[in-house]
XYZ file of N, CA, C and O in Angstrom:
632
model
N 6.608 -61.494 30.225
C 6.345 -61.575 28.808
C 4.928 -60.943 28.578
O 4.762 -60.243 27.525
N 3.939 -61.236 29.432
C 2.612 -60.728 29.214
C 2.582 -59.220 29.224
O 1.837 -58.583 28.491
N 3.450 -58.628 30.110
C 3.590 -57.187 30.234
C 4.046 -56.592 28.975
O 3.336 -55.527 28.527
N 4.993 -57.054 28.346
C 5.413 -56.538 27.091
C 4.366 -56.600 26.002
O 4.232 -55.837 25.133
N 3.670 -57.747 25.873
C 2.608 -57.861 24.911
C 1.479 -56.922 25.048
O 0.966 -56.383 24.205
N 1.181 -56.679 26.448
C 0.127 -55.589 26.589
C 0.485 -54.328 26.121
O -0.222 -53.556 25.453
N 1.759 -53.810 26.387
C 2.263 -52.659 26.155
C 2.432 -52.487 24.552
O 2.088 -51.517 23.955
N 2.865 -53.513 23.854
C 2.827 -53.610 22.500
C 1.528 -53.391 21.817
O 1.368 -52.568 20.849
N 0.430 -54.082 22.360
C -0.820 -54.037 21.906
C -1.367 -52.619 22.140
O -2.037 -51.993 21.191
N -1.086 -52.025 23.164
C -1.501 -50.721 23.535
C -0.928 -49.696 22.560
O -1.660 -48.874 22.054
N 0.373 -49.706 22.322
C 1.068 -48.773 21.396
C 0.521 -49.017 20.012
O 0.282 -48.035 19.254
N 0.223 -50.235 19.546
C -0.309 -50.482 18.268
C -1.686 -49.790 18.157
O -2.010 -49.285 17.179
N -2.509 -50.004 19.146
C -3.837 -49.486 19.074
C -3.779 -47.947 19.086
O -4.555 -47.372 18.247
N -3.012 -47.279 19.759
C -2.887 -45.867 19.862
C -2.368 -45.422 18.428
O -2.883 -44.456 17.889
N -1.293 -46.035 17.804
C -0.878 -45.708 16.620
C -1.944 -45.789 15.561
O -2.021 -45.024 14.563
N -2.687 -46.943 15.477
C -3.767 -47.183 14.485
C -4.852 -45.992 14.718
O -5.344 -45.459 13.617
N -5.127 -45.647 15.854
C -6.152 -44.618 16.095
C -5.742 -43.246 15.533
O -6.530 -42.638 14.915
N -4.425 -42.986 15.854
C -3.955 -41.648 15.343
C -3.903 -41.665 13.822
O -4.287 -40.687 13.209
N -3.383 -42.799 13.214
C -3.370 -42.729 11.736
C -4.726 -42.736 11.144
O -4.969 -42.132 10.041
N -5.748 -43.347 11.772
C -7.114 -43.369 11.196
C -7.663 -41.942 11.289
O -8.626 -41.589 10.479
N -7.169 -41.075 12.271
C -7.767 -39.768 12.318
C -6.995 -38.765 11.438
O -7.472 -37.627 11.203
N -5.971 -39.154 10.742
C -5.318 -38.118 9.880
C -6.102 -37.968 8.688
O -6.708 -38.799 8.145
N -6.103 -36.604 8.266
C -6.819 -36.316 7.030
C -5.954 -36.370 5.911
O -4.778 -35.929 5.956
N -6.386 -36.837 4.811
C -5.592 -36.871 3.541
C -5.886 -35.581 2.765
O -7.032 -35.199 2.449
N -4.816 -34.815 2.620
C -4.952 -33.497 1.844
C -4.283 -33.606 0.496
O -3.241 -34.112 0.367
N -5.163 -33.256 -0.395
C -4.707 -33.240 -1.878
C -5.035 -31.918 -2.428
O -5.919 -31.116 -1.923
N -4.327 -31.720 -3.647
C -4.645 -30.507 -4.346
C -4.964 -30.981 -5.876
O -4.171 -31.633 -6.503
N -6.159 -30.662 -6.341
C -6.608 -31.100 -7.627
C -7.123 -29.949 -8.367
O -8.170 -29.273 -8.094
N -6.335 -29.530 -9.385
C -6.682 -28.254 -10.293
C -6.897 -27.111 -9.327
O -7.891 -26.454 -9.450
N -5.965 -26.845 -8.458
C -6.064 -25.646 -7.444
C -7.101 -25.808 -6.364
O -7.234 -24.953 -5.532
N -7.916 -26.890 -6.363
C -8.843 -27.126 -5.266
C -8.138 -27.999 -4.097
O -7.681 -28.980 -4.501
N -8.198 -27.395 -2.949
C -7.728 -28.148 -1.822
C -8.809 -29.154 -1.411
O -9.920 -28.681 -1.190
N -8.460 -30.428 -1.302
C -9.438 -31.347 -0.839
C -8.916 -32.115 0.456
O -7.753 -32.298 0.513
N -9.831 -32.254 1.324
C -9.633 -33.055 2.586
C -10.460 -34.230 2.424
O -11.630 -34.250 2.469
N -9.752 -35.414 2.436
C -10.478 -36.767 2.332
C -11.417 -36.624 1.129
O -12.608 -37.226 1.268
N -11.047 -36.054 0.172
C -11.870 -35.958 -1.169
C -12.953 -34.903 -1.210
O -13.542 -34.698 -2.217
N -13.069 -34.209 -0.056
C -14.138 -33.137 -0.023
C -13.417 -31.767 -0.232
O -12.538 -31.456 0.402
N -14.042 -30.931 -1.130
C -13.383 -29.526 -1.353
C -13.304 -28.796 -0.131
O -14.298 -28.798 0.699
N -12.122 -28.072 0.131
C -11.934 -27.298 1.350
C -11.774 -25.843 1.051
O -12.095 -25.019 1.753
N -10.967 -25.623 -0.003
C -10.631 -24.263 -0.428
C -9.938 -24.157 -1.782
O -9.792 -25.326 -2.360
N -9.412 -23.093 -2.199
C -8.778 -22.929 -3.441
C -7.298 -22.400 -3.175
O -7.184 -21.494 -2.378
N -6.298 -22.926 -3.798
C -4.954 -22.378 -3.732
C -4.453 -21.976 -5.114
O -4.621 -22.744 -6.040
N -3.871 -20.820 -5.158
C -3.303 -20.347 -6.380
C -1.889 -19.850 -6.250
O -1.610 -19.114 -5.286
N -1.034 -20.372 -7.027
C 0.357 -19.838 -7.115
C 0.278 -18.487 -7.862
O -0.094 -18.525 -9.006
N 0.816 -17.493 -7.341
C 0.720 -16.143 -7.872
C 1.890 -15.746 -8.994
O 1.644 -15.149 -9.911
N 2.932 -16.544 -8.861
C 4.063 -16.218 -9.785
C 4.862 -17.567 -9.961
O 5.162 -18.308 -9.036
N 5.366 -17.743 -11.206
C 6.172 -18.813 -11.346
C 7.608 -18.523 -10.917
O 8.425 -19.528 -10.558
N 8.026 -17.383 -10.736
C 9.338 -17.010 -10.278
C 9.485 -16.840 -8.779
O 10.526 -16.933 -8.124
N 8.307 -16.553 -8.044
C 8.249 -16.418 -6.606
C 7.371 -17.386 -5.825
O 6.384 -17.820 -6.521
N 7.668 -17.700 -4.678
C 6.842 -18.665 -3.820
C 5.800 -17.781 -3.137
O 5.771 -17.612 -2.044
N 4.759 -17.279 -3.873
C 3.593 -16.536 -3.418
C 2.409 -17.338 -3.725
O 2.184 -17.763 -4.821
N 1.527 -17.433 -2.645
C 0.278 -18.255 -2.954
C -0.785 -17.388 -2.342
O -0.696 -16.695 -1.349
N -2.019 -17.590 -2.896
C -3.302 -17.060 -2.433
C -4.200 -18.279 -2.011
O -4.301 -19.098 -2.773
N -4.861 -18.123 -0.782
C -5.734 -19.094 -0.479
C -7.155 -18.544 -0.455
O -7.390 -17.436 0.075
N -8.031 -19.157 -1.148
C -9.414 -18.525 -1.411
C -10.302 -19.558 -0.789
O -10.122 -20.752 -0.655
N -11.452 -18.988 -0.300
C -12.618 -19.921 0.124
C -13.213 -20.480 -1.128
O -12.989 -20.100 -2.261
N -14.147 -21.548 -0.963
C -14.715 -22.166 -2.162
C -15.625 -21.154 -2.903
O -15.826 -21.441 -4.139
N -16.046 -20.065 -2.383
C -16.767 -19.141 -3.181
C -15.894 -18.175 -3.851
O -16.341 -17.232 -4.608
N -14.483 -18.326 -3.937
C -13.582 -17.573 -4.705
C -13.017 -16.401 -4.062
O -12.362 -15.624 -4.675
N -13.381 -16.078 -2.734
C -12.993 -14.864 -2.081
C -11.655 -15.104 -1.523
O -11.383 -16.095 -0.792
N -10.676 -14.151 -1.756
C -9.267 -14.345 -1.273
C -9.315 -14.035 0.213
O -9.886 -13.216 0.786
N -8.627 -15.056 1.037
C -8.708 -15.029 2.550
C -7.398 -14.907 2.935
O -7.173 -14.183 4.051
N -6.231 -15.572 2.448
C -4.911 -15.622 3.100
C -4.003 -15.460 1.977
O -4.091 -16.123 0.845
N -2.891 -14.695 2.191
C -1.810 -14.570 1.175
C -0.519 -14.947 1.858
O -0.198 -14.491 3.004
N 0.243 -15.862 1.317
C 1.534 -16.293 1.676
C 2.549 -15.855 0.750
O 2.550 -16.109 -0.452
N 3.408 -14.950 1.280
C 4.449 -14.300 0.459
C 5.792 -14.911 0.829
O 6.267 -14.922 1.910
N 6.544 -15.547 -0.158
C 7.789 -16.084 0.039
C 8.819 -15.017 0.273
O 8.964 -14.091 -0.442
N 9.533 -15.156 1.292
C 10.563 -14.195 1.735
C 11.880 -14.965 2.061
O 11.824 -16.224 2.299
N 13.070 -14.273 2.081
C 14.392 -15.039 2.277
C 15.370 -13.869 2.776
O 15.117 -12.712 2.553
N 16.343 -14.440 3.427
C 17.467 -13.622 3.972
C 18.607 -14.521 4.279
O 18.379 -15.734 4.336
N 19.840 -14.058 4.311
C 20.915 -14.930 4.664
C 21.393 -14.740 6.022
O 21.442 -13.722 6.521
N 21.601 -15.819 6.731
C 21.824 -16.002 8.126
C 23.205 -16.754 8.253
O 23.256 -17.973 7.917
N 24.314 -16.147 8.697
C 25.595 -16.865 8.691
C 25.535 -17.987 9.683
O 26.358 -18.960 9.378
N 24.723 -18.122 10.556
C 24.664 -19.283 11.423
C 23.963 -20.533 10.719
O 24.097 -21.656 11.226
N 23.416 -20.349 9.463
C 22.756 -21.468 8.770
C 23.663 -21.949 7.605
O 23.250 -22.750 6.889
N 24.856 -21.396 7.544
C 25.778 -21.869 6.529
C 26.202 -23.166 6.632
O 26.627 -23.650 7.805
N 26.156 -24.080 5.572
C 26.646 -25.436 5.523
C 26.951 -25.799 4.134
O 26.790 -24.954 3.211
N 27.457 -27.020 3.955
C 27.874 -27.389 2.558
C 26.710 -27.350 1.596
O 26.917 -27.141 0.501
N 25.452 -27.590 2.004
C 24.346 -27.557 1.179
C 23.740 -26.196 1.025
O 22.875 -26.001 0.147
N 24.094 -25.188 1.961
C 23.516 -24.004 1.926
C 24.722 -22.899 2.159
O 24.842 -22.394 3.346
N 25.550 -22.716 1.134
C 26.801 -21.953 1.358
C 26.497 -20.528 1.756
O 27.401 -19.859 2.367
N 25.456 -20.010 1.373
C 25.132 -18.568 1.808
C 24.225 -18.377 3.029
O 24.093 -17.349 3.626
N 23.823 -19.587 3.617
C 22.984 -19.560 4.792
C 21.513 -18.989 4.498
O 21.086 -18.392 5.410
N 21.090 -19.252 3.364
C 19.797 -18.650 3.058
C 18.739 -19.329 3.878
O 18.517 -20.536 3.881
N 17.855 -18.441 4.382
C 16.689 -18.899 5.253
C 15.406 -18.444 4.428
O 15.301 -17.224 4.024
N 14.494 -19.358 4.145
C 13.284 -18.977 3.391
C 12.113 -19.254 4.301
O 12.014 -20.189 5.043
N 11.171 -18.386 4.160
C 9.873 -18.432 5.001
C 8.742 -17.767 4.276
O 8.884 -17.122 3.296
N 7.548 -18.042 4.748
C 6.346 -17.389 4.190
C 5.984 -16.430 5.320
O 5.851 -16.564 6.464
N 5.692 -15.137 4.764
C 4.904 -14.077 5.532
C 3.407 -14.399 5.153
O 3.117 -14.308 4.078
N 2.760 -14.650 6.200
C 1.273 -15.117 6.047
C 0.428 -13.896 6.491
O 0.563 -13.319 7.573
N -0.390 -13.395 5.541
C -1.348 -12.242 5.805
C -2.663 -12.731 5.696
O -3.098 -13.271 4.703
N -3.369 -12.584 6.761
C -4.843 -12.768 6.697
C -5.595 -11.508 6.233
O -5.519 -10.476 6.821
N -6.220 -11.611 5.077
C -6.609 -10.461 4.318
C -7.773 -9.703 5.043
O -7.884 -8.461 4.890
N -8.638 -10.379 5.707
C -9.767 -9.772 6.348
C -9.290 -8.792 7.493
O -9.737 -7.749 7.815
N -8.395 -9.409 8.335
C -7.962 -8.722 9.555
C -6.661 -7.964 9.388
O -6.347 -6.988 10.127
N -5.905 -8.276 8.288
C -4.561 -7.632 8.042
C -3.483 -8.235 9.008
O -2.369 -7.654 8.982
N -3.831 -9.118 9.825
C -2.837 -9.601 10.760
C -1.794 -10.536 10.078
O -2.164 -11.125 9.073
N -0.667 -10.649 10.657
C 0.437 -11.469 9.964
C 1.164 -12.347 10.896
O 1.301 -12.041 12.128
N 1.771 -13.169 10.356
C 2.824 -14.083 11.059
C 3.724 -14.780 10.163
O 3.553 -14.501 8.851
N 4.663 -15.648 10.486
C 5.530 -16.190 9.652
C 5.685 -17.692 9.936
O 5.571 -18.078 11.018
N 5.822 -18.463 8.780
C 5.992 -19.970 8.976
C 7.190 -20.411 7.945
O 7.426 -19.595 7.109
N 7.752 -21.536 8.354
C 8.714 -22.005 7.419
C 8.017 -22.310 6.082
O 6.854 -22.593 5.985
N 8.858 -22.156 4.959
C 8.358 -22.257 3.697
C 8.036 -23.651 3.362
O 8.707 -24.620 3.732
N 7.019 -23.975 2.525
C 6.732 -25.141 1.989
C 6.914 -25.132 0.446
O 6.711 -24.130 -0.074
N 7.502 -26.184 -0.036
C 7.978 -26.142 -1.347
C 6.984 -26.544 -2.420
O 7.261 -26.416 -3.689
N 5.899 -26.922 -2.023
C 4.820 -27.303 -3.054
C 3.474 -26.742 -2.696
O 3.211 -26.403 -1.512
N 2.578 -26.833 -3.640
C 1.117 -26.339 -3.404
C 0.581 -27.294 -2.249
O -0.163 -26.870 -1.451
N 0.773 -28.540 -2.394
C 0.232 -29.523 -1.346
C 0.884 -29.112 0.037
O 0.104 -29.238 0.956
N 2.030 -28.830 0.111
C 2.657 -28.417 1.444
C 2.036 -27.252 1.946
O 1.828 -27.206 3.143
N 1.810 -26.208 1.140
C 1.033 -25.031 1.545
C -0.376 -25.325 2.087
O -0.822 -24.952 3.011
N -0.993 -26.227 1.156
C -2.381 -26.640 1.467
C -2.447 -27.381 2.894
O -3.342 -27.132 3.774
N -1.466 -28.154 3.170
C -1.324 -28.782 4.490
C -1.289 -27.817 5.646
O -1.915 -28.003 6.671
N -0.465 -26.823 5.380
C -0.359 -25.849 6.548
C -1.918 -25.258 6.885
O -2.206 -25.148 7.987
N -2.508 -24.947 5.807
C -3.849 -24.289 5.949
C -4.873 -25.326 6.657
O -5.620 -24.997 7.601
N -4.826 -26.524 6.133
C -5.738 -27.621 6.692
C -5.446 -27.982 8.058
O -6.208 -28.065 8.888
N -4.190 -28.365 8.249
C -3.765 -28.842 9.558
C -3.963 -27.819 10.718
O -4.102 -28.087 11.943
N -4.028 -26.606 10.405
C -4.423 -25.506 11.461
C -5.703 -24.984 11.372
O -6.002 -24.111 12.009
N -6.620 -25.670 10.519
C -8.048 -25.467 10.487
C -8.304 -23.997 10.237
O -9.192 -23.384 10.810
N -7.476 -23.341 9.253
C -7.546 -21.974 9.105
C -8.874 -21.573 8.323
O -9.403 -20.441 8.498
N -9.462 -22.435 7.502
C -10.769 -22.109 6.771
C -11.944 -22.846 7.523
O -11.752 -23.961 7.842
N -12.977 -22.044 7.709
C -14.240 -22.693 8.103
C -15.340 -22.146 7.346
O -15.688 -20.929 7.270
N -15.999 -23.059 6.498
C -16.918 -22.593 5.560
C -16.281 -21.617 4.438
O -15.302 -22.025 3.935
N -16.868 -20.508 4.262
C -16.334 -19.603 3.195
C -15.481 -18.334 3.876
O -15.393 -17.328 3.261
N -14.865 -18.643 5.023
C -14.138 -17.621 5.604
C -12.999 -18.092 6.533
O -13.064 -19.402 6.750
N -12.108 -17.378 6.917
C -11.054 -17.802 7.898
C -11.717 -17.958 9.284
O -12.509 -17.091 9.767
N -11.347 -19.013 9.928
C -11.895 -19.294 11.367
C -11.031 -18.231 12.250
O -9.823 -18.464 12.376
N -11.709 -17.321 12.869
C -11.021 -16.271 13.588
C -10.182 -16.969 14.727
O -9.087 -16.375 15.097
N -10.788 -17.894 15.467
C -10.027 -18.563 16.618
C -8.777 -19.176 16.136
O -7.782 -19.143 16.729
N -8.877 -19.893 15.036
C -7.838 -20.604 14.417
C -6.703 -19.596 13.977
O -5.556 -19.925 14.139
N -7.171 -18.500 13.415
C -6.249 -17.427 12.943
C -5.451 -16.887 14.139
O -4.210 -16.775 14.142
N -6.081 -16.542 15.245
C -5.445 -16.098 16.464
C -4.411 -17.115 16.952
O -3.315 -16.657 17.362
N -4.808 -18.250 17.114
C -4.028 -19.256 17.630
C -2.713 -19.473 16.739
O -1.538 -19.522 17.138
N -2.937 -19.400 15.411
C -1.844 -19.663 14.393
C -0.888 -18.547 14.485
O 0.340 -18.721 14.477
N -1.368 -17.242 14.686
C -0.521 -16.116 14.726
C 0.311 -16.096 16.089
O 1.450 -15.917 16.120
N -0.387 -16.534 17.109
C 0.365 -16.488 18.471
C 1.388 -17.663 18.483
O 2.614 -17.475 18.851
N 1.138 -18.770 17.957
C 2.072 -19.921 17.951
C 3.293 -19.600 16.994
O 4.342 -19.951 17.314
N 3.031 -19.004 15.796
C 4.072 -18.747 14.879
C 4.854 -17.481 14.979
O 6.056 -17.404 14.917
N 4.196 -16.368 15.389
C 4.814 -15.108 15.560
C 5.497 -14.726 14.373
O 5.273 -14.975 13.201
N 6.645 -13.880 14.532
C 7.462 -13.320 13.595
C 8.970 -13.542 13.778
O 9.648 -12.616 13.632
N 9.280 -14.757 14.035
C 10.592 -15.118 14.462
C 11.698 -14.815 13.353
O 12.833 -14.534 13.561
N 11.316 -14.966 11.973
C 12.174 -14.776 10.938
C 12.551 -13.190 10.863
O 13.667 -12.883 10.586
N 11.554 -12.417 10.969
C 11.795 -10.893 10.916
C 12.591 -10.469 12.045
O 13.460 -9.657 11.915
N 12.390 -11.085 13.202
C 13.092 -10.747 14.433
C 14.562 -11.108 14.148
O 15.460 -10.406 14.465
N 14.876 -12.336 13.619
C 16.162 -12.690 13.370
C 16.831 -11.812 12.257
O 17.974 -11.501 12.411
N 16.105 -11.552 11.254
C 16.558 -10.675 10.140
C 16.960 -9.369 10.760
O 18.127 -8.797 10.304
N 16.153 -8.706 11.607
C 16.415 -7.422 12.129
C 17.637 -7.498 13.074
O 18.417 -6.598 13.148
N 17.817 -8.663 13.735
C 18.934 -8.869 14.689
C 20.192 -8.865 13.862
O 21.073 -8.198 14.325
N 20.127 -9.483 12.789
C 21.408 -9.598 11.861
C 21.718 -8.157 11.287
O 22.880 -7.883 11.027
N 20.711 -7.400 10.978
C 20.912 -6.029 10.423
C 21.233 -4.860 11.406
O 21.700 -3.858 10.991
N 21.084 -5.177 12.698
C 21.390 -4.233 13.693
C 22.875 -3.963 13.741
O 23.665 -4.697 13.594
N 23.021 -2.633 13.907
C 24.537 -2.262 13.905
C 25.243 -2.845 15.138
O 24.666 -2.918 16.219
N 26.521 -3.180 14.917
C 27.329 -3.855 15.993
C 27.927 -2.770 16.687
O 28.582 -1.819 16.187
N 27.773 -2.794 18.062
C 28.433 -1.871 18.942
C 29.581 -2.421 19.624
O 29.515 -3.469 20.145
N 30.861 -1.777 19.528
C 31.953 -2.230 20.233
C 32.258 -1.289 21.422
O 32.406 -0.083 21.188
N 32.418 -1.771 22.501
C 32.595 -0.976 23.698
C 34.082 -1.221 23.988
O 34.548 -2.326 24.351
N 34.841 -0.084 24.229
C 36.133 -0.230 24.414
C 36.334 0.523 25.888
O 36.034 1.668 26.040
N 36.803 -0.289 26.774
C 37.001 0.208 28.090
C 38.419 0.765 28.332
O 39.414 0.076 27.737
N 38.685 1.802 29.034
C 40.095 2.311 29.382
C 40.490 1.995 30.704
O 39.817 1.892 31.612
């Protein structure tokens, strides 16, 4: 019995420590705030499309997230009859480097992507965080889209 109590206490302590370290991300009038402290600026570029610009606090554009989509027959289900896949093409404006991530449906969701990956540092993109973000996320959506668009070759043996 003591053994279970010890493990329960240990798990509770670890859980509380992890929750205490989580940052609270909010968006207030386009200002991204982390635990109430301004972090960056987020602007939705169009009411019709899921495009966002992330700016540093000095107003300089740093990151552009462009909403993209394609239909993938393997993703068809009752809630998604066309198999539509939506994602962001993320462009780091200073370097021109790109990657892709799953789409977030709200400004706060986009802000969380930026904050949780530590992409801004001061008034610019953190280059180490940018490199890691690009390596981890890659371009899997474009690769899949290209795979679906590739011509089908049928080999007939005689």
